[in-house]
């Protein structure tokens, strides 16, 4: 007898097709049977060792977070309800060009310092890996939800070239290409970049194109945080489209928002650019989160020249009064490349987290100027994280309607007051933008959060409620599902999601986190497309 039957549930299967009533049978981690309209058909009802009455609930595939920053959180927090309680069954890590593999001892130390605002310093983590494959093996020991990994281009550059603003030598480029190939062979799904973060931003398009050619040979995709989300945003999107077309590589645009005052009302221009590329044969997708503010580290706003050489060099420049004044001028007058070419408006910058408890009083405050920002950067050694209140609701709504759109939280779990998207992205889509505002139909929204990202990741048995597919499933109440997280209380869990299953095991049951660690690394298939060694 099978393990579980989910009885009388409304199935929204992830395809975008209309929902239907069914009994769904799960056994050994797979969906083994779907009996439509079982209660009314007069047929033999399927039986199982456990029956779950799901009257009034919707069954959908598990949600896929296409842009996550849980690289260390999955290791330090077995509970990980921030994502599990949302119905997320798979996260894509290694984002924005900076993560923890591949590394050597030097690079690991530097990267830990550079992205402490995203993930903490990692003093509580045993970094017993150096390669992509070893990191994925570490995840395979058991984590709360599944995880896929993008090779971080900035980390690769730091490992080979360092943190200098210069062109890679031919020998260095060859080594970077080998590292990307090795990471793909070890199971990465693609490569990410952070082109407003050092050292990834120091790479010219020719270098990025060569690395993307390697990714393309393995059937992966390129996920850039491109060179500007503010002034010059449309040109930056066009640059990534052209670059990946040249490389023959699939493209996924990270948190593809049109932020800052210069882009208010310009979402149609972005969508027209994407439609033109799609019509000419481009393979591209994008993700967004359903909120207006962004979130990053305070140090990310600095001009690139001030970040050259790595974290210790940044701190030296900040400590020097003359250099600090030059940084201020670039930030407040010119518009630093780290702040997307837009002069910083300090009133839009809210401190969301610090690592030094002595600085806790600043969390939740808006900055009053460069003097305070500089003091915090020095005192907390570049670690403060921020919210940046620069988004536009009309842009958010128009972009999420696009057919190649997927959901990504960009959730930073670090800090005393993180962005509520880390805990609320997926129920906010369902509760706010489906039920309350009607921006998307329920069937369309679920497709955005399930089958479309599964297709981008080229996962052959996830993203649909379909016989033979993995039983990564979410049961939610369409009338009550909602985020609990707010900007005032960002760590509240959502409501209306009573059950979440991964590989047929309940990780959320009756609204409570179980002790199950069913998540594993999701590796790209070992099948390669015209792959060759370098």
Coordinates of N, CA and C in Angstrom, one line a residue, residues 185-408:
X185 N 31.0 20.5 -14.2 CA 31.1 19.0 -14.2 C 30.8 18.5 -12.8
X186 N 31.0 19.3 -11.8 CA 30.7 18.8 -10.4 C 29.3 19.1 -10.0
X187 N 28.5 19.7 -10.9 CA 27.1 19.8 -10.6 C 26.4 21.1 -10.5
X188 N 27.2 22.2 -10.8 CA 26.6 23.6 -10.8 C 25.6 23.7 -11.9
X189 N 24.6 24.5 -11.8 CA 23.6 24.7 -12.8 C 23.9 25.9 -13.8
X190 N 25.0 26.7 -13.4 CA 25.3 27.8 -14.3 C 26.3 28.7 -13.5
X191 N 26.4 29.9 -13.9 CA 27.3 30.9 -13.4 C 26.6 32.2 -13.1
X192 N 27.0 32.8 -12.0 CA 26.5 34.1 -11.6 C 27.6 35.2 -11.7
X193 N 27.1 36.4 -11.8 CA 28.1 37.6 -11.6 C 27.4 38.6 -10.8
X194 N 28.2 39.4 -10.1 CA 27.8 40.6 -9.5 C 28.6 41.8 -10.1
X195 N 28.0 42.4 -11.1 CA 28.8 43.4 -11.9 C 28.7 44.8 -11.3
X196 N 28.2 45.0 -10.1 CA 28.4 46.2 -9.3 C 29.1 45.8 -8.0
X197 N 29.6 44.6 -7.9 CA 30.4 44.2 -6.8 C 31.8 43.8 -7.2
X198 N 32.8 44.1 -6.4 CA 34.1 43.7 -6.7 C 34.4 42.3 -6.2
X199 N 35.3 41.6 -6.8 CA 36.1 41.9 -8.0 C 35.4 41.6 -9.3
X200 N 34.2 41.0 -9.3 CA 33.5 40.6 -10.5 C 33.3 41.7 -11.5
X201 N 33.1 42.9 -11.0 CA 32.8 44.1 -11.9 C 34.0 44.5 -12.7
X202 N 35.2 44.0 -12.3 CA 36.4 44.4 -13.0 C 36.5 43.6 -14.4
X203 N 35.7 42.6 -14.5 CA 35.8 41.8 -15.8 C 35.2 42.5 -16.9
X204 N 35.9 42.6 -18.0 CA 35.3 43.2 -19.3 C 34.4 42.2 -19.9
X205 N 33.6 42.6 -20.9 CA 32.6 41.8 -21.5 C 33.3 40.6 -22.2
X206 N 34.5 40.8 -22.8 CA 35.2 39.7 -23.5 C 35.5 38.6 -22.6
X207 N 35.9 38.9 -21.4 CA 36.2 37.9 -20.3 C 35.0 37.1 -20.0
X208 N 33.9 37.9 -19.7 CA 32.6 37.3 -19.3 C 32.1 36.4 -20.5
X209 N 32.3 36.8 -21.7 CA 31.8 36.0 -22.8 C 32.5 34.7 -22.9
X210 N 33.8 34.7 -22.7 CA 34.6 33.4 -22.7 C 34.1 32.5 -21.6
X211 N 33.8 33.0 -20.4 CA 33.3 32.1 -19.4 C 31.9 31.6 -19.7
X212 N 31.1 32.5 -20.3 CA 29.8 32.0 -20.6 C 29.8 31.0 -21.7
X213 N 30.8 31.0 -22.6 CA 30.9 29.9 -23.6 C 31.1 28.6 -22.9
X214 N 31.9 28.6 -21.8 CA 32.1 27.3 -21.1 C 30.7 26.9 -20.5
X215 N 30.0 27.8 -19.8 CA 28.7 27.4 -19.2 C 27.8 26.9 -20.3
X216 N 27.8 27.5 -21.5 CA 26.9 27.1 -22.5 C 27.2 25.6 -23.0
X217 N 28.5 25.3 -23.0 CA 28.8 23.9 -23.4 C 28.3 22.8 -22.5
X218 N 28.0 23.2 -21.3 CA 27.4 22.3 -20.3 C 25.9 22.4 -20.2
X219 N 25.3 23.2 -21.0 CA 23.9 23.4 -20.9 C 23.4 24.3 -19.7
X220 N 24.3 25.0 -19.2 CA 24.0 25.9 -18.0 C 23.5 27.3 -18.5
X221 N 23.2 28.1 -17.5 CA 22.8 29.5 -17.8 C 23.6 30.5 -17.0
X222 N 23.6 31.7 -17.5 CA 24.3 32.8 -16.9 C 23.3 33.7 -16.2
X223 N 23.6 34.0 -14.9 CA 22.7 34.8 -14.1 C 23.5 36.0 -13.6
X224 N 23.4 37.1 -14.3 CA 24.2 38.3 -13.9 C 23.3 39.3 -13.1
X225 N 23.9 39.8 -12.0 CA 23.5 41.1 -11.4 C 24.2 42.1 -12.2
X226 N 23.5 42.7 -13.1 CA 24.3 43.4 -14.2 C 24.8 44.8 -13.7
X227 N 25.4 45.6 -14.6 CA 26.2 46.7 -14.2 C 25.5 47.9 -13.6
X228 N 24.2 48.0 -13.8 CA 23.4 49.1 -13.2 C 22.0 48.7 -13.2
X229 N 21.4 49.0 -12.0 CA 19.9 49.0 -11.9 C 19.3 50.4 -11.8
X230 N 20.2 51.4 -11.9 CA 19.7 52.8 -11.8 C 19.9 53.5 -13.1
X231 N 20.8 54.5 -13.1 CA 21.2 55.2 -14.3 C 21.8 54.2 -15.3
X232 N 21.3 54.1 -16.5 CA 21.9 53.2 -17.5 C 21.4 51.8 -17.3
X233 N 20.3 51.6 -16.6 CA 19.8 50.2 -16.4 C 19.5 49.5 -17.7
X234 N 18.8 50.2 -18.6 CA 18.4 49.6 -19.9 C 19.6 49.2 -20.7
X235 N 20.6 50.0 -20.7 CA 21.8 49.7 -21.4 C 22.5 48.5 -20.8
X236 N 22.4 48.4 -19.5 CA 23.0 47.2 -18.8 C 22.3 45.9 -19.1
X237 N 21.0 46.0 -19.2 CA 20.2 44.8 -19.6 C 20.6 44.4 -21.0
X238 N 20.6 45.4 -21.9 CA 20.9 45.1 -23.3 C 22.3 44.5 -23.5
X239 N 23.3 45.0 -22.6 CA 24.6 44.5 -22.6 C 24.6 43.0 -22.3
X240 N 23.9 42.6 -21.3 CA 23.8 41.1 -21.0 C 23.2 40.3 -22.0
X241 N 22.1 40.8 -22.7 CA 21.5 40.1 -23.7 C 22.5 39.9 -24.9
X242 N 23.2 40.9 -25.3 CA 24.1 40.8 -26.4 C 25.3 39.9 -26.1
X243 N 25.8 40.0 -24.8 CA 26.9 39.2 -24.4 C 26.5 37.7 -24.5
X244 N 25.4 37.3 -23.9 CA 25.0 35.9 -23.9 C 24.6 35.4 -25.3
X245 N 24.1 36.3 -26.1 CA 23.8 35.9 -27.5 C 25.1 35.5 -28.2
X246 N 26.1 36.4 -28.0 CA 27.5 36.1 -28.6 C 28.0 34.8 -28.1
X247 N 27.8 34.5 -26.8 CA 28.4 33.3 -26.2 C 27.6 32.1 -26.5
X248 N 26.3 32.2 -27.0 CA 25.4 31.1 -27.1 C 25.0 30.5 -25.8
X249 N 24.8 31.4 -24.8 CA 24.5 30.9 -23.5 C 23.1 31.4 -23.1
X250 N 22.4 30.6 -22.4 CA 21.1 31.0 -21.8 C 21.3 32.1 -20.7
X251 N 20.3 33.0 -20.6 CA 20.4 34.1 -19.7 C 19.3 34.2 -18.8
X252 N 19.6 34.4 -17.5 CA 18.6 34.6 -16.5 C 18.9 35.9 -15.7
X253 N 18.1 36.9 -15.8 CA 18.4 38.2 -15.3 C 18.0 38.2 -13.8
X254 N 18.9 38.5 -12.9 CA 18.7 38.5 -11.5 C 17.9 39.7 -11.0
X255 N 17.0 39.5 -10.1 CA 16.1 40.6 -9.5 C 16.0 41.7 -10.5
X256 N 15.3 41.4 -11.6 CA 15.2 42.4 -12.7 C 14.2 43.5 -12.4
X257 N 14.5 44.4 -11.6 CA 13.7 45.5 -11.2 C 14.2 46.7 -12.0
X258 N 13.3 47.7 -12.0 CA 13.7 49.0 -12.5 C 13.6 50.0 -11.4
X259 N 14.6 50.0 -10.6 CA 14.6 50.8 -9.3 C 15.2 52.3 -9.6
X260 N 15.1 53.1 -8.5 CA 15.6 54.4 -8.5 C 14.7 55.4 -9.3
X261 N 14.8 56.6 -8.9 CA 13.9 57.6 -9.5 C 14.0 57.7 -11.0
X262 N 15.2 57.5 -11.5 CA 15.4 57.7 -13.0 C 14.6 56.6 -13.8
X263 N 14.1 55.6 -13.1 CA 13.5 54.5 -13.8 C 12.0 54.4 -13.5
X264 N 11.4 55.3 -12.8 CA 10.0 55.3 -12.5 C 9.2 55.2 -13.8
X265 N 8.3 54.2 -13.9 CA 7.4 54.1 -15.1 C 8.1 53.6 -16.3
X266 N 9.3 53.0 -16.2 CA 10.0 52.6 -17.4 C 10.0 51.1 -17.6
X267 N 9.2 50.4 -16.8 CA 9.1 48.9 -17.0 C 8.8 48.5 -18.4
X268 N 7.8 49.2 -19.0 CA 7.5 48.8 -20.4 C 8.7 48.9 -21.4
X269 N 9.7 49.8 -21.1 CA 10.9 49.8 -22.0 C 11.7 48.5 -21.8
X270 N 11.8 48.1 -20.5 CA 12.6 46.9 -20.3 C 11.9 45.7 -20.9
X271 N 10.6 45.6 -20.8 CA 9.8 44.5 -21.3 C 9.9 44.5 -22.8
X272 N 9.9 45.6 -23.4 CA 10.0 45.7 -24.9 C 11.4 45.2 -25.3
X273 N 12.4 45.6 -24.6 CA 13.8 45.1 -24.9 C 13.8 43.6 -24.8
X274 N 13.2 43.0 -23.8 CA 13.2 41.5 -23.6 C 12.4 40.9 -24.7
X275 N 11.2 41.4 -25.0 CA 10.4 40.8 -26.1 C 11.1 40.8 -27.4
X276 N 11.8 41.9 -27.7 CA 12.6 41.9 -29.0 C 13.7 40.8 -29.0
X277 N 14.3 40.6 -27.8 CA 15.4 39.6 -27.8 C 14.8 38.2 -27.9
X278 N 13.6 38.0 -27.2 CA 13.0 36.7 -27.3 C 12.5 36.4 -28.7
X279 N 12.0 37.4 -29.4 CA 11.5 37.2 -30.8 C 12.6 36.9 -31.7
X280 N 13.9 37.3 -31.4 CA 15.0 37.0 -32.3 C 15.7 35.8 -31.9
X281 N 15.1 35.0 -30.9 CA 15.7 33.7 -30.5 C 16.5 33.6 -29.3
X282 N 16.5 34.7 -28.5 CA 17.2 34.6 -27.2 C 16.5 33.7 -26.2
X283 N 17.3 32.9 -25.5 CA 16.8 32.1 -24.4 C 17.0 32.8 -23.1
X284 N 16.0 33.5 -22.6 CA 16.2 34.3 -21.4 C 15.0 34.2 -20.5
X285 N 15.2 34.4 -19.2 CA 14.2 34.4 -18.2 C 14.7 35.5 -17.2
X286 N 13.9 35.8 -16.2 CA 14.2 36.7 -15.1 C 13.5 36.4 -13.9
X287 N 14.0 36.9 -12.8 CA 13.3 36.8 -11.5 C 13.1 38.2 -10.8
X288 N 12.1 38.3 -10.0 CA 11.9 39.5 -9.2 C 11.3 39.0 -7.8
X289 N 11.4 40.0 -6.9 CA 10.7 39.8 -5.6 C 9.5 40.8 -5.6
X290 N 8.4 40.5 -4.8 CA 7.2 41.4 -4.9 C 7.2 42.5 -3.9
X291 N 8.3 43.3 -3.8 CA 8.4 44.4 -2.9 C 9.1 45.5 -3.7
X292 N 9.1 46.7 -3.1 CA 9.7 47.9 -3.8 C 11.2 48.1 -3.3
X293 N 11.5 48.1 -2.0 CA 12.8 48.3 -1.5 C 13.8 47.2 -1.9
X294 N 15.1 47.5 -2.1 CA 16.1 46.6 -2.3 C 16.9 46.3 -1.0
X295 N 17.8 45.4 -1.1 CA 18.6 45.1 0.1 C 20.0 44.6 -0.4
X296 N 21.0 45.1 0.3 CA 22.4 44.7 0.0 C 23.3 45.1 1.2
X297 N 24.5 45.3 1.0 CA 25.4 45.7 2.1 C 25.7 47.2 1.9
X298 N 26.0 47.9 3.0 CA 26.4 49.3 2.9 C 27.7 49.5 2.0
X299 N 28.6 48.5 2.2 CA 29.9 48.6 1.4 C 29.7 48.5 -0.1
X300 N 28.6 47.9 -0.5 CA 28.3 47.7 -1.9 C 28.1 49.0 -2.6
X301 N 27.7 50.1 -1.9 CA 27.5 51.3 -2.5 C 28.8 52.1 -2.9
X302 N 29.9 51.7 -2.4 CA 31.1 52.4 -2.6 C 31.6 52.3 -4.1
X303 N 32.2 53.3 -4.5 CA 32.8 53.3 -5.9 C 33.8 52.1 -6.1
X304 N 33.8 51.6 -7.3 CA 34.7 50.4 -7.5 C 36.1 50.7 -7.2
X305 N 36.6 51.9 -7.5 CA 38.0 52.2 -7.3 C 38.3 52.1 -5.8
X306 N 37.4 52.4 -4.9 CA 37.6 52.3 -3.5 C 37.6 50.9 -3.0
X307 N 37.1 50.0 -3.7 CA 37.0 48.6 -3.3 C 38.1 47.7 -3.9
X308 N 39.0 48.3 -4.8 CA 40.0 47.5 -5.4 C 41.0 47.0 -4.3
X309 N 41.5 45.8 -4.5 CA 42.4 45.2 -3.6 C 41.9 44.4 -2.5
X310 N 40.5 44.4 -2.3 CA 39.9 43.6 -1.3 C 39.6 44.3 0.0
X311 N 38.9 43.7 0.9 CA 38.3 44.3 2.1 C 39.3 45.1 2.9
X312 N 40.5 44.6 3.1 CA 41.5 45.3 4.0 C 41.9 46.7 3.3
X313 N 42.0 46.7 2.0 CA 42.4 47.9 1.3 C 41.2 48.9 1.4
X314 N 40.0 48.4 1.4 CA 38.8 49.3 1.5 C 38.9 50.0 2.9
X315 N 39.1 49.2 3.9 CA 39.2 49.8 5.2 C 40.3 50.9 5.4
X316 N 41.4 50.6 4.7 CA 42.5 51.6 4.8 C 42.0 52.9 4.1
X317 N 41.4 52.8 3.0 CA 40.9 54.0 2.3 C 39.9 54.8 3.1
X318 N 39.0 54.0 3.7 CA 38.0 54.7 4.6 C 38.6 55.4 5.8
X319 N 39.7 54.9 6.3 CA 40.3 55.5 7.5 C 41.1 56.7 7.1
X320 N 41.4 56.9 5.8 CA 42.2 58.1 5.4 C 41.2 59.2 5.1
X321 N 41.4 60.3 5.7 CA 40.4 61.4 5.6 C 40.3 61.9 4.1
X322 N 41.4 62.1 3.5 CA 41.4 62.6 2.1 C 40.7 61.7 1.1
X323 N 41.0 60.4 1.3 CA 40.4 59.4 0.4 C 38.9 59.2 0.7
X324 N 38.6 59.3 2.0 CA 37.2 59.2 2.4 C 36.4 60.4 1.8
X325 N 37.0 61.5 1.7 CA 36.3 62.7 1.1 C 36.1 62.5 -0.4
X326 N 37.0 61.8 -1.0 CA 36.9 61.5 -2.5 C 35.7 60.5 -2.6
X327 N 35.6 59.5 -1.7 CA 34.6 58.5 -1.8 C 33.2 59.3 -1.6
X328 N 33.2 60.2 -0.6 CA 31.9 60.9 -0.4 C 31.5 61.7 -1.6
X329 N 32.4 62.3 -2.3 CA 32.1 63.1 -3.5 C 31.5 62.2 -4.6
X330 N 32.1 61.0 -4.8 CA 31.6 60.1 -5.8 C 30.2 59.6 -5.4
X331 N 30.0 59.4 -4.1 CA 28.7 58.9 -3.7 C 27.6 59.9 -3.8
X332 N 27.9 61.1 -3.3 CA 26.8 62.1 -3.2 C 26.7 63.1 -4.4
X333 N 27.7 63.2 -5.1 CA 27.7 64.2 -6.2 C 27.7 63.5 -7.6
X334 N 28.7 62.6 -7.8 CA 28.9 62.0 -9.1 C 27.8 60.9 -9.4
X335 N 27.7 60.0 -8.4 CA 26.9 58.8 -8.5 C 27.8 57.6 -8.8
X336 N 28.2 56.9 -7.7 CA 29.1 55.9 -7.8 C 28.6 54.7 -8.5
X337 N 29.5 53.9 -9.2 CA 29.0 52.7 -9.9 C 28.5 51.7 -8.9
X338 N 29.0 51.7 -7.7 CA 28.4 50.8 -6.7 C 27.0 51.1 -6.3
X339 N 26.6 52.4 -6.5 CA 25.2 52.8 -6.3 C 24.5 53.0 -7.6
X340 N 24.9 52.3 -8.6 CA 24.2 52.2 -9.9 C 24.2 53.6 -10.6
X341 N 25.2 54.3 -10.4 CA 25.3 55.6 -11.2 C 24.4 56.7 -10.7
X342 N 23.8 56.5 -9.6 CA 22.8 57.5 -9.0 C 23.4 58.1 -7.7
X343 N 23.4 59.4 -7.6 CA 23.9 60.0 -6.3 C 23.0 59.5 -5.2
X344 N 23.7 59.1 -4.1 CA 23.0 58.4 -3.0 C 22.1 59.4 -2.3
X345 N 20.9 59.0 -2.0 CA 20.0 59.7 -1.1 C 20.0 59.0 0.2
X346 N 20.7 59.6 1.2 CA 20.9 58.8 2.4 C 19.6 58.5 3.1
X347 N 18.6 59.3 2.9 CA 17.3 59.1 3.6 C 16.7 57.8 3.1
X348 N 17.1 57.3 1.9 CA 16.5 56.0 1.5 C 17.3 54.8 2.0
X349 N 18.4 55.0 2.8 CA 19.2 53.9 3.3 C 18.9 53.6 4.7
X350 N 18.4 52.4 5.0 CA 18.0 52.0 6.3 C 19.0 50.9 6.7
X351 N 19.6 51.0 7.9 CA 20.5 49.9 8.4 C 19.6 48.7 8.8
X352 N 19.9 47.5 8.2 CA 19.1 46.4 8.6 C 19.8 45.4 9.4
X353 N 21.1 45.5 9.5 CA 21.9 44.5 10.3 C 23.3 45.0 10.5
X354 N 23.9 44.6 11.7 CA 25.3 44.8 12.0 C 25.8 43.5 12.7
X355 N 27.1 43.3 12.7 CA 27.6 42.2 13.3 C 28.2 42.5 14.7
X356 N 28.5 43.8 15.0 CA 29.0 44.2 16.3 C 27.8 44.6 17.2
X357 N 27.6 43.9 18.3 CA 26.4 44.2 19.1 C 26.5 45.7 19.6
X358 N 27.6 46.2 19.7 CA 27.7 47.6 20.2 C 27.1 48.6 19.2
X359 N 26.9 48.2 18.0 CA 26.3 49.1 17.0 C 24.8 48.8 16.8
X360 N 24.2 48.0 17.6 CA 22.8 47.6 17.4 C 21.8 48.7 17.4
X361 N 22.1 49.8 18.1 CA 21.2 51.0 18.1 C 20.9 51.5 16.7
X362 N 21.8 51.3 15.7 CA 21.7 51.8 14.4 C 20.7 51.0 13.6
X363 N 20.4 49.8 13.9 CA 19.5 48.9 13.2 C 18.1 49.5 13.1
X364 N 17.5 49.7 11.9 CA 16.2 50.3 11.8 C 16.2 51.8 11.5
X365 N 17.4 52.4 11.6 CA 17.5 53.8 11.4 C 17.8 54.1 9.9
X366 N 17.3 55.2 9.5 CA 17.8 55.8 8.2 C 19.1 56.5 8.4
X367 N 20.0 56.5 7.5 CA 21.3 57.2 7.6 C 21.1 58.7 7.5
X368 N 21.9 59.4 8.2 CA 21.8 60.9 8.2 C 22.9 61.5 7.4
X369 N 23.7 60.7 6.7 CA 24.8 61.2 5.9 C 26.0 60.3 5.9
X370 N 27.0 60.8 5.1 CA 28.3 60.1 4.9 C 29.0 59.9 6.2
X371 N 29.0 60.8 7.1 CA 29.8 60.7 8.3 C 29.4 59.4 9.1
X372 N 28.1 59.2 9.2 CA 27.6 58.1 9.9 C 27.9 56.8 9.2
X373 N 27.7 56.8 7.8 CA 27.9 55.7 7.0 C 29.4 55.2 7.1
X374 N 30.3 56.2 7.1 CA 31.7 55.9 7.2 C 32.0 55.3 8.5
X375 N 31.5 55.9 9.6 CA 31.7 55.4 10.9 C 31.3 53.9 11.1
X376 N 30.1 53.6 10.5 CA 29.6 52.3 10.6 C 30.4 51.3 9.8
X377 N 30.9 51.7 8.6 CA 31.7 50.8 7.8 C 33.0 50.4 8.5
X378 N 33.6 51.4 9.1 CA 34.8 51.2 9.8 C 34.6 50.4 11.1
X379 N 33.6 50.7 11.9 CA 33.4 50.1 13.2 C 33.0 48.6 13.0
X380 N 32.2 48.3 12.0 CA 31.7 47.0 11.7 C 32.4 46.3 10.6
X381 N 33.5 46.9 10.2 CA 34.5 46.2 9.2 C 33.7 45.8 8.0
X382 N 32.9 46.7 7.4 CA 32.3 46.5 6.1 C 31.0 45.6 6.2
X383 N 30.6 45.2 7.4 CA 29.6 44.2 7.5 C 28.1 44.7 7.5
X384 N 27.9 46.0 7.8 CA 26.5 46.4 7.9 C 25.7 46.1 6.6
X385 N 24.5 45.6 6.8 CA 23.5 45.4 5.7 C 22.5 46.5 5.7
X386 N 21.9 46.7 4.5 CA 20.9 47.8 4.4 C 19.7 47.4 3.6
X387 N 18.6 48.2 3.8 CA 17.5 48.3 2.9 C 17.6 49.6 2.2
X388 N 17.3 49.6 0.9 CA 17.4 50.8 0.1 C 16.0 51.0 -0.6
X389 N 15.4 52.1 -0.1 CA 14.0 52.3 -0.4 C 13.9 53.1 -1.7
X390 N 14.0 52.4 -2.9 CA 14.2 53.1 -4.1 C 13.3 52.5 -5.2
X391 N 12.3 51.7 -4.9 CA 11.6 51.0 -5.9 C 10.2 51.6 -6.3
X392 N 9.6 51.1 -7.3 CA 8.3 51.6 -7.8 C 7.3 50.5 -8.0
X393 N 6.2 50.6 -7.4 CA 5.2 49.6 -7.4 C 4.7 49.3 -8.8
X394 N 4.5 50.3 -9.6 CA 4.0 50.0 -11.0 C 4.9 49.2 -11.8
X395 N 6.2 49.4 -11.6 CA 7.2 48.6 -12.2 C 7.2 47.1 -11.7
X396 N 7.1 47.0 -10.4 CA 7.0 45.6 -9.8 C 5.8 44.8 -10.5
X397 N 4.7 45.4 -10.6 CA 3.5 44.7 -11.1 C 3.6 44.4 -12.6
X398 N 4.1 45.3 -13.3 CA 4.2 45.1 -14.8 C 5.3 44.0 -15.1
X399 N 6.4 44.0 -14.4 CA 7.4 43.0 -14.7 C 7.0 41.6 -14.3
X400 N 6.2 41.5 -13.1 CA 5.8 40.1 -12.7 C 4.8 39.5 -13.6
X401 N 4.2 40.3 -14.5 CA 3.2 39.7 -15.4 C 3.9 39.0 -16.7
X402 N 5.2 39.3 -16.9 CA 5.8 38.9 -18.1 C 5.9 37.4 -18.2
X403 N 5.7 36.8 -19.4 CA 5.7 35.3 -19.5 C 7.0 34.6 -19.1
X404 N 8.1 35.3 -19.1 CA 9.4 34.6 -18.7 C 9.8 34.9 -17.2
X405 N 8.9 35.5 -16.5 CA 9.1 35.9 -15.1 C 9.1 34.7 -14.2
X406 N 10.0 34.7 -13.2 CA 10.0 33.7 -12.1 C 10.2 34.4 -10.8
X407 N 9.9 33.7 -9.7 CA 10.0 34.3 -8.4 C 11.4 34.1 -7.8
X408 N 12.0 35.1 -7.2 CA 13.2 35.0 -6.4 C 13.2 35.9 -5.3

